[in-house]
CSV table of C-alpha atoms and ligand atoms in Angstrom, one decimal:
chain,number,residue,atom,x,y,z
D,1,MET,CA,63.2,147.3,21.8
D,2,LEU,CA,64.5,145.2,25.0
D,3,GLY,CA,68.0,145.1,24.7
D,4,ASN,CA,70.0,142.1,25.4
D,5,PHE,CA,71.1,141.3,28.7
D,6,SER,CA,71.8,138.3,31.6
D,7,TYR,CA,70.2,138.2,34.8
D,8,HIS,CA,71.0,136.6,37.8
D,9,ASN,CA,70.1,137.5,41.6
D,10,PRO,CA,71.9,135.1,44.0
D,11,THR,CA,70.6,136.6,47.6
D,12,LYS,CA,68.3,134.4,49.2
D,13,LEU,CA,65.2,136.0,50.8
D,14,TYR,CA,63.3,134.8,54.1
D,15,PHE,CA,60.2,137.2,54.2
D,16,GLY,CA,57.4,137.4,57.0
D,17,GLU,CA,56.8,137.5,60.6
D,18,ASN,CA,59.0,134.3,61.5
D,19,ALA,CA,61.6,135.1,58.9
D,20,ILE,CA,64.1,135.3,61.6
D,21,SER,CA,63.7,131.6,62.2
D,22,PHE,CA,65.8,130.5,59.2
D,23,LEU,CA,68.9,132.4,60.6
D,24,LYS,CA,70.4,129.7,62.4
D,25,ASP,CA,70.1,127.3,59.5
D,26,GLU,CA,71.7,129.9,57.5
D,27,LEU,CA,74.4,130.9,60.1
D,28,THR,CA,75.5,127.2,60.2
D,29,GLN,CA,76.9,127.3,56.5
D,30,TYR,CA,79.5,129.8,57.5
D,31,GLY,CA,82.8,129.9,59.6
D,32,LYS,CA,82.8,130.4,63.2
D,33,ASN,CA,83.8,134.0,63.4
D,34,VAL,CA,81.1,136.4,62.8
D,35,LEU,CA,81.3,140.3,62.7
D,36,LEU,CA,78.1,141.7,64.2
D,37,VAL,CA,77.4,144.8,62.3
D,38,TYR,CA,74.7,147.5,63.4
D,39,GLY,CA,74.0,151.2,63.9
D,40,GLY,CA,73.4,153.9,66.4
D,41,GLY,CA,71.5,151.8,68.9
D,42,SER,CA,67.7,151.4,67.4
D,43,VAL,CA,68.3,147.5,67.5
D,44,ARG,CA,69.5,147.4,71.0
D,45,LYS,CA,66.3,149.4,71.9
D,46,ASN,CA,63.4,147.4,70.0
D,47,GLY,CA,65.0,144.0,70.9
D,48,ILE,CA,66.3,142.8,67.7
D,49,TYR,CA,70.0,143.1,69.1
D,50,ASP,CA,68.9,140.3,71.8
D,51,GLU,CA,67.2,138.2,69.5
D,52,ILE,CA,70.1,138.1,67.0
D,53,THR,CA,72.7,137.8,69.7
D,54,ALA,CA,71.1,134.8,71.4
D,55,ILE,CA,70.8,132.9,67.9
D,56,LEU,CA,74.4,133.7,67.5
D,57,LYS,CA,75.1,132.3,70.8
D,58,GLU,CA,73.0,129.2,70.2
D,59,CYS,CA,75.2,128.4,66.8
D,60,GLY,CA,78.3,128.9,69.0
D,61,LYS,CA,79.7,131.7,67.0
D,62,ASN,CA,82.8,133.6,68.0
D,63,VAL,CA,81.3,137.4,67.7
D,64,ALA,CA,82.7,140.6,67.3
D,65,GLU,CA,80.8,143.6,66.8
D,66,VAL,CA,81.2,146.9,65.0
D,67,SER,CA,78.5,149.4,66.5
D,68,GLY,CA,77.4,152.9,65.5
D,69,VAL,CA,77.3,152.8,61.9
D,70,MET,CA,75.8,156.0,60.9
D,71,PRO,CA,73.4,156.8,58.4
D,72,ASN,CA,75.4,157.6,55.3
D,73,PRO,CA,78.5,155.8,56.6
D,74,THR,CA,81.7,157.1,56.2
D,75,ALA,CA,85.3,156.4,54.9
D,76,GLU,CA,86.5,156.8,58.2
D,77,LYS,CA,84.3,154.3,59.9
D,78,LEU,CA,84.7,152.1,57.1
D,79,ARG,CA,88.3,151.9,57.6
D,80,GLU,CA,87.7,151.3,61.4
D,81,GLY,CA,85.3,148.4,60.4
D,82,VAL,CA,88.0,146.5,58.5
D,83,LYS,CA,90.3,146.8,61.2
D,84,THR,CA,88.0,145.2,63.4
D,85,ALA,CA,87.3,142.5,60.9
D,86,LYS,CA,90.9,141.5,60.2
D,87,ALA,CA,91.8,141.2,63.8
D,88,HIS,CA,88.8,139.0,64.1
D,89,GLN,CA,89.9,137.0,61.2
D,90,THR,CA,86.2,137.2,60.4
D,91,ASP,CA,84.6,134.3,58.5
D,92,PHE,CA,81.0,136.0,58.0
D,93,ILE,CA,79.7,139.7,58.3
D,94,LEU,CA,75.9,139.8,59.7
D,95,ALA,CA,74.6,143.3,59.1
D,96,VAL,CA,71.3,144.2,61.2
D,97,GLY,CA,69.9,147.3,60.3
D,98,GLY,CA,69.0,149.7,57.3
D,99,GLY,CA,70.7,150.3,54.1
D,100,SER,CA,73.3,152.3,55.9
D,101,VAL,CA,74.4,149.1,57.4
D,102,CYS,CA,74.2,146.4,54.6
D,103,ASP,CA,76.1,149.0,52.4
D,104,TYR,CA,78.7,149.4,55.0
D,105,SER,CA,78.8,145.6,55.5
D,106,LYS,CA,79.5,145.0,51.8
D,107,ALA,CA,82.2,147.6,51.6
D,108,VAL,CA,83.7,146.2,54.8
D,109,SER,CA,83.5,142.4,53.0
D,110,VAL,CA,85.6,143.6,50.0
D,111,SER,CA,88.2,145.3,52.1
D,112,VAL,CA,89.0,142.9,54.6
D,113,HIS,CA,91.6,140.9,52.5
D,114,CYS,CA,92.8,143.9,50.8
D,115,ASP,CA,96.0,146.2,51.7
D,116,GLU,CA,94.9,149.1,49.7
D,117,ASP,CA,92.7,151.9,51.3
D,118,PRO,CA,89.3,151.1,50.3
D,119,TRP,CA,87.9,154.2,49.9
D,120,GLU,CA,90.7,154.8,47.1
D,121,LYS,CA,90.3,151.5,45.7
D,122,TYR,CA,86.5,151.2,45.3
D,123,TYR,CA,85.2,155.0,45.7
D,124,ALA,CA,87.6,156.8,43.9
D,125,ARG,CA,89.0,154.6,41.3
D,126,PHE,CA,86.1,152.2,40.9
D,127,GLU,CA,88.0,149.0,40.9
D,128,GLU,CA,86.5,145.8,41.3
D,129,PRO,CA,87.5,143.5,44.2
D,130,ASP,CA,90.4,141.2,43.6
D,131,CYS,CA,90.7,139.7,46.8
D,132,GLU,CA,88.8,137.1,48.8
D,133,ILE,CA,85.4,138.7,49.8
D,134,VAL,CA,83.9,138.0,53.2
D,135,PRO,CA,80.3,136.7,52.6
D,136,VAL,CA,77.6,139.0,54.2
D,137,GLY,CA,74.0,138.2,55.5
D,138,CYS,CA,71.4,140.9,56.2
D,139,VAL,CA,68.4,141.1,58.9
D,140,LEU,CA,66.6,144.3,57.4
D,141,THR,CA,65.3,146.9,59.9
D,142,MET,CA,64.1,149.7,57.5
D,143,ALA,CA,62.6,149.2,53.8
D,144,GLY,CA,64.1,151.6,51.3
D,145,THR,CA,67.4,151.2,49.6
D,146,GLY,CA,67.0,147.7,48.2
D,147,SER,CA,70.3,147.1,49.7
D,148,GLU,CA,69.4,143.5,50.9
D,149,MET,CA,69.3,142.1,47.4
D,150,ASN,CA,71.9,144.3,45.3
D,151,GLY,CA,75.4,144.9,45.4
D,152,GLY,CA,75.0,148.7,45.9
D,153,SER,CA,77.4,150.3,48.7
D,154,VAL,CA,77.3,153.8,49.2
D,155,ILE,CA,79.9,155.6,51.2
D,156,THR,CA,80.7,159.2,52.3
D,157,ASN,CA,84.0,161.3,52.6
D,158,HIS,CA,83.3,164.4,54.5
D,159,GLU,CA,86.7,165.7,54.2
D,160,GLN,CA,86.6,165.4,50.2
D,161,HIS,CA,82.6,166.3,50.3
D,162,LEU,CA,81.8,163.4,48.2
D,163,LYS,CA,79.1,160.6,48.5
D,164,ILE,CA,79.8,157.9,45.8
D,165,GLY,CA,78.1,154.4,45.2
D,166,HIS,CA,79.9,151.6,43.9
D,167,VAL,CA,77.5,148.8,42.5
D,168,PHE,CA,79.3,145.6,43.2
D,169,GLY,CA,78.9,142.4,41.1
D,170,ASP,CA,76.8,139.1,42.4
D,171,ASN,CA,79.7,137.9,44.6
D,172,VAL,CA,79.3,140.8,46.8
D,173,MET,CA,75.4,140.7,47.2
D,174,PRO,CA,74.3,139.5,50.5
D,175,LYS,CA,74.1,135.4,50.4
D,176,PHE,CA,70.6,136.0,52.4
D,177,SER,CA,68.4,138.4,53.7
D,178,ILE,CA,66.0,138.4,56.4
D,179,LEU,CA,62.9,140.4,55.9
D,180,ASN,CA,60.4,141.1,58.8
D,181,PRO,CA,58.0,143.8,58.2
D,182,ARG,CA,57.5,144.2,61.8
D,183,TYR,CA,61.2,145.1,62.3
D,184,THR,CA,60.5,148.1,60.5
D,185,MET,CA,57.7,149.1,62.8
D,186,THR,CA,59.8,151.0,65.5
D,187,LEU,CA,61.2,153.5,62.5
D,188,PRO,CA,60.1,157.1,63.2
D,189,LYS,CA,57.7,158.2,60.6
D,190,TYR,CA,60.2,160.7,59.3
D,191,GLN,CA,62.6,157.7,58.1
D,192,MET,CA,59.5,155.7,57.3
D,193,CYS,CA,58.5,158.2,54.5
D,194,ALA,CA,62.1,158.7,53.2
D,195,GLY,CA,62.4,155.3,52.6
D,196,ILE,CA,59.0,155.4,51.0
D,197,TYR,CA,60.4,157.9,48.8
D,198,ASP,CA,63.2,156.6,48.1
D,199,ILE,CA,61.7,153.3,46.6
D,200,MET,CA,59.7,155.2,44.6
D,201,ASN,CA,62.6,157.1,43.1
D,202,HIS,CA,64.4,154.2,42.5
D,203,ILE,CA,61.9,152.9,40.2
D,204,CYS,CA,61.3,156.7,38.7
D,205,GLU,CA,65.1,156.2,38.0
D,206,GLN,CA,64.8,153.3,35.9
D,207,TYR,CA,61.3,154.2,34.2
D,208,PHE,CA,62.2,157.6,32.9
D,209,SER,CA,64.6,156.8,30.3
D,210,GLY,CA,63.9,155.4,26.6
D,211,GLU,CA,61.1,155.4,24.4
D,212,ASP,CA,60.5,151.9,23.9
D,213,ASP,CA,57.8,149.5,24.6
D,214,ASN,CA,58.8,147.0,27.2
D,215,THR,CA,58.2,144.7,30.2
D,216,SER,CA,60.3,146.6,32.6
D,217,ASP,CA,58.0,149.8,32.2
D,218,TYR,CA,54.8,147.6,33.0
D,219,ILE,CA,56.5,146.0,36.2
D,220,SER,CA,57.5,149.3,37.3
D,221,GLU,CA,54.3,150.9,37.0
D,222,GLY,CA,52.4,148.2,38.8
D,223,LEU,CA,55.0,148.6,41.6
D,224,MET,CA,54.7,152.3,41.9
D,225,ARG,CA,50.9,151.8,41.9
D,226,GLY,CA,51.1,149.4,44.8
D,227,LEU,CA,53.7,151.8,46.8
D,228,ILE,CA,51.5,154.4,46.4
D,229,HIS,CA,48.6,152.8,47.6
D,230,ALA,CA,50.3,151.1,50.7
D,231,SER,CA,52.1,154.3,51.6
D,232,ARG,CA,48.9,156.1,52.1
D,233,ILE,CA,47.7,153.5,54.3
D,234,ALA,CA,51.0,153.4,56.2
D,235,VAL,CA,51.4,157.2,56.8
D,236,GLN,CA,47.9,157.0,58.3
D,237,ASP,CA,48.4,154.1,60.4
D,238,PRO,CA,52.1,152.8,60.4
D,239,GLN,CA,51.4,149.9,62.3
D,240,ASP,CA,49.3,148.4,59.3
D,241,TYR,CA,51.2,145.2,58.9
D,242,GLU,CA,49.7,144.8,55.1
D,243,ALA,CA,50.8,148.0,54.1
D,244,ARG,CA,54.2,147.8,55.8
D,245,SER,CA,54.8,144.4,54.2
D,246,ASN,CA,53.8,145.7,50.7
D,247,ILE,CA,56.4,148.7,51.3
D,248,MET,CA,59.1,146.4,52.3
D,249,TRP,CA,58.6,143.9,49.6
D,250,THR,CA,58.4,146.8,46.9
D,251,ALA,CA,61.4,148.3,48.1
D,252,THR,CA,63.5,145.0,47.4
D,253,TRP,CA,61.8,144.8,43.8
D,254,ALA,CA,62.4,148.4,43.2
D,255,LEU,CA,66.3,148.0,43.4
D,256,ASN,CA,67.5,144.5,43.0
D,257,THR,CA,68.7,144.4,39.2
D,258,LEU,CA,65.3,143.1,37.7
D,259,VAL,CA,63.5,146.4,36.4
D,260,SER,CA,66.5,147.8,34.7
D,261,ARG,CA,67.1,144.8,32.6
D,262,GLY,CA,67.2,145.6,29.0
D,263,LYS,CA,66.6,149.1,29.1
D,264,SER,CA,68.4,152.3,29.7
D,265,THR,CA,68.2,154.3,33.0
D,266,ASP,CA,68.5,157.8,34.6
D,267,TRP,CA,69.7,158.2,38.1
D,268,MET,CA,70.4,161.9,37.9
D,269,VAL,CA,68.0,162.3,41.0
D,270,HIS,CA,70.4,160.1,43.0
D,271,MET,CA,73.5,161.9,41.7
D,272,LEU,CA,71.9,165.4,42.7
D,273,GLY,CA,70.7,163.9,46.1
D,274,GLN,CA,74.0,161.8,46.8
D,275,ALA,CA,76.0,165.5,46.5
D,276,VAL,CA,73.3,167.2,48.9
D,277,GLY,CA,74.0,164.4,51.2
D,278,ALA,CA,78.0,164.9,50.8
D,279,TYR,CA,77.3,168.4,51.9
D,280,THR,CA,74.7,168.2,54.6
D,281,ASP,CA,74.5,164.6,55.9
D,282,ALA,CA,70.7,164.7,55.3
D,283,THR,CA,68.4,161.4,55.1
D,284,HIS,CA,69.0,160.0,51.5
D,285,GLY,CA,65.1,159.9,50.9
D,286,MET,CA,64.7,163.5,51.8
D,287,THR,CA,67.6,164.8,49.6
D,288,LEU,CA,65.8,162.8,46.5
D,289,ALA,CA,62.5,164.5,47.5
D,290,ALA,CA,63.9,167.7,47.7
D,291,VAL,CA,65.5,168.1,44.2
D,292,SER,CA,63.0,165.5,42.4
D,293,LEU,CA,60.4,168.2,41.3
D,294,PRO,CA,62.4,170.7,40.0
D,295,TYR,CA,64.6,168.3,38.2
D,296,TYR,CA,61.7,166.4,36.7
D,297,ARG,CA,60.1,169.5,35.7
D,298,TYR,CA,63.3,170.7,33.9
D,299,ILE,CA,63.3,167.4,31.8
D,300,LEU,CA,59.7,167.0,31.1
D,301,PRO,CA,60.0,168.7,27.7
D,302,TYR,CA,62.7,166.3,26.5
D,303,GLY,CA,60.6,163.1,27.8
D,304,THR,CA,57.1,164.2,27.3
D,305,LYS,CA,55.4,161.0,26.3
D,306,LYS,CA,57.2,159.1,29.4
D,307,PHE,CA,56.0,161.9,31.5
D,308,ALA,CA,52.3,161.7,29.9
D,309,ARG,CA,52.2,157.8,30.4
D,310,PHE,CA,53.4,158.0,34.0
D,311,ALA,CA,50.5,160.3,34.5
D,312,LYS,CA,47.9,158.1,32.8
D,313,GLU,CA,49.1,154.9,34.4
D,314,VAL,CA,50.5,155.5,37.4
D,315,TRP,CA,48.5,158.3,38.6
D,316,GLY,CA,45.3,157.5,36.8
D,317,ILE,CA,44.9,161.0,35.4
D,318,ASP,CA,42.1,161.1,32.5
D,319,PRO,CA,43.8,162.1,29.4
D,320,ALA,CA,40.5,163.1,27.7
D,321,GLY,CA,40.9,166.8,26.4
D,322,LYS,CA,44.4,167.1,27.6
D,323,THR,CA,47.7,167.6,25.2
D,324,ASP,CA,50.6,165.6,26.2
D,325,GLU,CA,52.4,168.3,27.8
D,326,GLN,CA,49.3,168.9,30.0
D,327,LEU,CA,48.8,165.4,30.8
D,328,ALA,CA,52.4,165.2,31.5
D,329,ASN,CA,52.4,168.0,34.0
D,330,ALA,CA,49.2,167.1,35.8
D,331,GLY,CA,51.2,163.7,36.7
D,332,LEU,CA,54.0,165.7,38.5
D,333,ASP,CA,51.4,167.5,40.3
D,334,ALA,CA,49.8,164.5,41.5
D,335,MET,CA,53.1,163.3,42.6
D,336,GLU,CA,53.8,166.4,44.2
D,337,SER,CA,50.5,166.2,46.4
D,338,TRP,CA,51.5,162.8,47.3
D,339,MET,CA,54.8,163.6,48.4
D,340,LYS,CA,53.1,166.5,50.6
D,341,GLU,CA,50.5,163.8,52.2
D,342,LEU,CA,53.7,161.8,53.0
D,343,GLY,CA,55.3,165.1,54.7
D,344,LEU,CA,58.1,164.6,52.6
D,345,VAL,CA,60.8,167.5,52.5
D,346,LEU,CA,60.5,169.5,49.6
D,347,ASN,CA,63.5,172.0,49.7
D,348,LEU,CA,67.3,171.9,50.3
D,349,THR,CA,67.0,174.8,52.8
D,350,GLU,CA,65.3,172.4,55.3
D,351,LEU,CA,67.8,170.0,55.0
D,352,GLY,CA,70.8,172.4,56.0
D,353,ALA,CA,71.7,173.4,52.4
D,354,THR,CA,72.8,177.3,52.0
D,355,PRO,CA,73.0,179.0,48.7
D,356,ASP,CA,76.8,179.3,49.3
D,357,MET,CA,76.9,175.5,49.0
D,358,ILE,CA,75.4,175.3,45.6
D,359,GLU,CA,78.5,175.3,43.5
D,360,GLY,CA,80.2,172.9,45.3
D,361,ILE,CA,77.3,170.5,45.4
D,362,ALA,CA,77.3,171.0,41.8
D,363,ASP,CA,80.8,169.8,41.6
D,364,ALA,CA,80.2,167.1,43.6
D,365,THR,CA,77.2,165.6,41.1
D,366,LEU,CA,78.4,163.3,38.6
D,367,ILE,CA,76.7,163.8,35.6
D,368,LEU,CA,75.2,160.6,33.8
D,369,ASN,CA,73.7,160.2,30.4
D,370,GLY,CA,71.0,157.8,30.4
D,371,GLY,CA,68.1,160.1,31.1
D,372,TYR,CA,66.2,162.3,28.6
D,373,LYS,CA,68.6,165.1,28.8
D,374,VAL,CA,72.2,165.0,29.6
D,375,LEU,CA,72.5,168.0,31.9
D,376,ASN,CA,75.5,170.3,31.9
D,377,ARG,CA,76.9,172.3,34.7
D,378,ASP,CA,75.0,175.2,34.5
D,379,GLU,CA,71.7,173.4,34.4
D,380,ILE,CA,72.6,171.5,37.4
D,381,VAL,CA,73.1,174.7,39.4
D,382,GLN,CA,69.7,176.1,37.9
D,383,ILE,CA,68.2,172.8,39.3
D,384,LEU,CA,69.8,173.2,42.5
D,385,LYS,CA,68.9,176.5,43.1
D,386,ALA,CA,65.5,176.0,42.2
D,387,SER,CA,65.4,173.2,44.8
D,388,LEU,CA,66.6,175.5,47.7
C,401,NZQ,O1,71.3,153.6,63.2
C,401,NZQ,P1,70.0,153.2,64.2
C,401,NZQ,O2,70.1,153.6,65.6
C,401,NZQ,O3,69.7,151.8,63.7
C,401,NZQ,O4,68.8,154.2,63.6
C,401,NZQ,C1,68.6,154.3,62.1
C,401,NZQ,C2,69.2,155.4,61.1
C,401,NZQ,O5,69.1,156.3,62.2
C,401,NZQ,C3,67.2,154.1,61.8
C,401,NZQ,N1,66.5,152.9,61.9
C,401,NZQ,C4,66.6,151.8,61.1
C,401,NZQ,N2,65.8,150.8,61.4
C,401,NZQ,C5,65.1,151.3,62.6
C,401,NZQ,C6,65.4,152.5,62.8
C,401,NZQ,N3,64.9,153.3,63.9
C,401,NZQ,C7,64.3,152.7,64.7
C,401,NZQ,N4,63.4,151.4,64.5
C,401,NZQ,C8,64.0,150.7,63.1
C,401,NZQ,N5,63.8,149.6,62.9
C,401,NZQ,O6,66.9,154.8,60.6
C,401,NZQ,C9,67.9,155.7,60.4
C,401,NZQ,C10,68.2,155.5,59.0
C,401,NZQ,O7,68.9,154.2,58.9
C,401,NZQ,P2,69.6,154.1,57.3
C,401,NZQ,O8,70.4,152.6,57.3
C,401,NZQ,O9,70.7,155.1,57.5
C,401,NZQ,O10,68.8,154.3,56.3
C,401,NZQ,P3,68.5,153.9,54.8
C,401,NZQ,O11,68.0,152.4,54.7
C,401,NZQ,O12,67.6,154.3,54.1
C,401,NZQ,O13,69.8,153.6,54.2
C,401,NZQ,C11,70.5,155.0,53.6
C,401,NZQ,C12,71.9,154.7,53.2
C,401,NZQ,O14,71.6,153.8,51.9
C,401,NZQ,C13,72.3,154.4,50.7
C,401,NZQ,C14,71.9,156.1,50.9
C,401,NZQ,O15,72.6,156.5,50.1
C,401,NZQ,C15,72.3,156.0,52.6
C,401,NZQ,O16,73.9,156.1,52.6
C,401,NZQ,N6,71.9,153.9,49.6
C,401,NZQ,C16,72.1,152.5,49.1
C,401,NZQ,C17,71.4,152.0,47.9
C,401,NZQ,C18,71.9,150.9,47.6
C,401,NZQ,N7,72.6,149.8,48.4
C,401,NZQ,O17,71.4,150.2,46.3
C,401,NZQ,C19,70.9,152.9,47.2
C,401,NZQ,C20,70.1,153.9,47.7
C,401,NZQ,O18,69.9,154.9,46.5
C,401,NZQ,C21,71.0,154.6,48.5
C,401,NZQ,O19,71.6,155.6,48.1
C,402,ZN,ZN1,68.0,155.7,47.0
C-alpha cells in the first residue's frame, strides 16, 4: 500500500543548452551581495566561471567568492565559508559546480546567521535551522547527486572520521537550478561514470525496500532502464548530447524526493559508502560501486521477490525456467556486467582502503532499518571485508 504523504518541491529548474539565459532574471529577485561558490578550478578552465561572472556584473552584484570547495567538502572548509559569507553580509549564494559545491552552499546558507558551530549543530546533533536562511541557487556542472533539487547536504569531518548527510527541508532547497548538459561535457570519464552509478544507486536505495505494489517502483524501473540505456551510449561517446541530457535529467528525478513518496527506503549502500569516504576521501559514486554487489548479494535472500522483479523489469531477463532466487541472482550479475562496462571501481582496495581500516569504517557506518535486512555490526564488517 502506498503510505500517506505530502509532496512539494520548491526548486525551479531551467534545463537545456540556453538555460543560463534565465540566470539574470533569477538573480534580480535577490539582494546585491552575492557569494559565488565553486570548486577546485574546473569552471575556470571550461569558461563557465567567465560566463557567470559576466552575468553577475551585468546585474550589478557585489560579489565575494569562496573557491576551492573540494569533493567531499569538509567541516573546516564550511567554517571558512561561513566566515566569508558573514563578512560579506551575503544576500544570496550562487553555487557553480557539482554536488559538493551545491551541498556546501546549502550548509553555508543555514549557518551564516547562526552562532553555533555548523558541524555540531547540523551534522552531530541533526538540529533543524532556527535562524535566517540565505537563499541558494545552483548552476550544475556534474550530474549525479540530485543536490540541485533536494535538501541534502553532506559534510566530511576528517578529524572525527565521519561523513554525514543532513537532509534539510524545503526552505533550504535551491530556489532555482540551471541544468545545461553541455556543462557536464568537460567532466573526466571517471567522474561521469561515478555520477552515473550514484544516480543508479539513489534509485536502488529507494527501490529495494517494501513488498508493496506502488507507483514509485514503476517510476523507478523506468528511470533505471533509461539510465542504463543512456549510460551505454555516453560511455562510448561522452559527447553525445542526447545521452548526457537524459543522464542529467534522470539524476534530478532520482533524488528530488519524488520516488520515495509513500514507501520505505533502504540507504545502507550510502551509509557504507559514506563511511568509506570518511576514511579514504574517495569519489562518492565509486565508494557506492565498491560496496554495492557484496551488500546486495548479502541481503538478496531477505528480499528475493523484489530482486527477481528488478532482474525482469530493469535488466530484461527472461524468468522462464528460473526460480525467483535464480532470477534475482541473474539480475545482480547483469548489474555487475554493466558496472564493468562503465569501468566502475568494484573493490575498496583500489579506493585506498586497507584491512586495518575495516573496524573503523564499520564504526562510522550508520545502521538504518528501512531495507530488507537490518544489519548488525558483524554483518557490516563481513560486507566490508567482502568489498576489499
Ligand atoms: O572542483 P572542480 O575543479 O570543479 O572539479 C570537480 C571535482 O573534482 C569535477 N567537476 C565537476 N564538474 C566538472 C568537473 N570537472 C570538469 N568539468 C566539469 N563540468 O568533478 C569532481 C567531483 O565533483 P563533486 O561535486 O565532488 O561530485 P558530485 O557531484 O558527485 O558530488 C559529490 C558530493 O555530493 C554528496 C557526496 O557525498 C559528495 O560529498 N552527495 C550529495 C547528495 C545530496 N545532496 O542529496 C546525495 C549523494 O548521495 C551524495 O552523498
Ligand atoms: Zn549518492
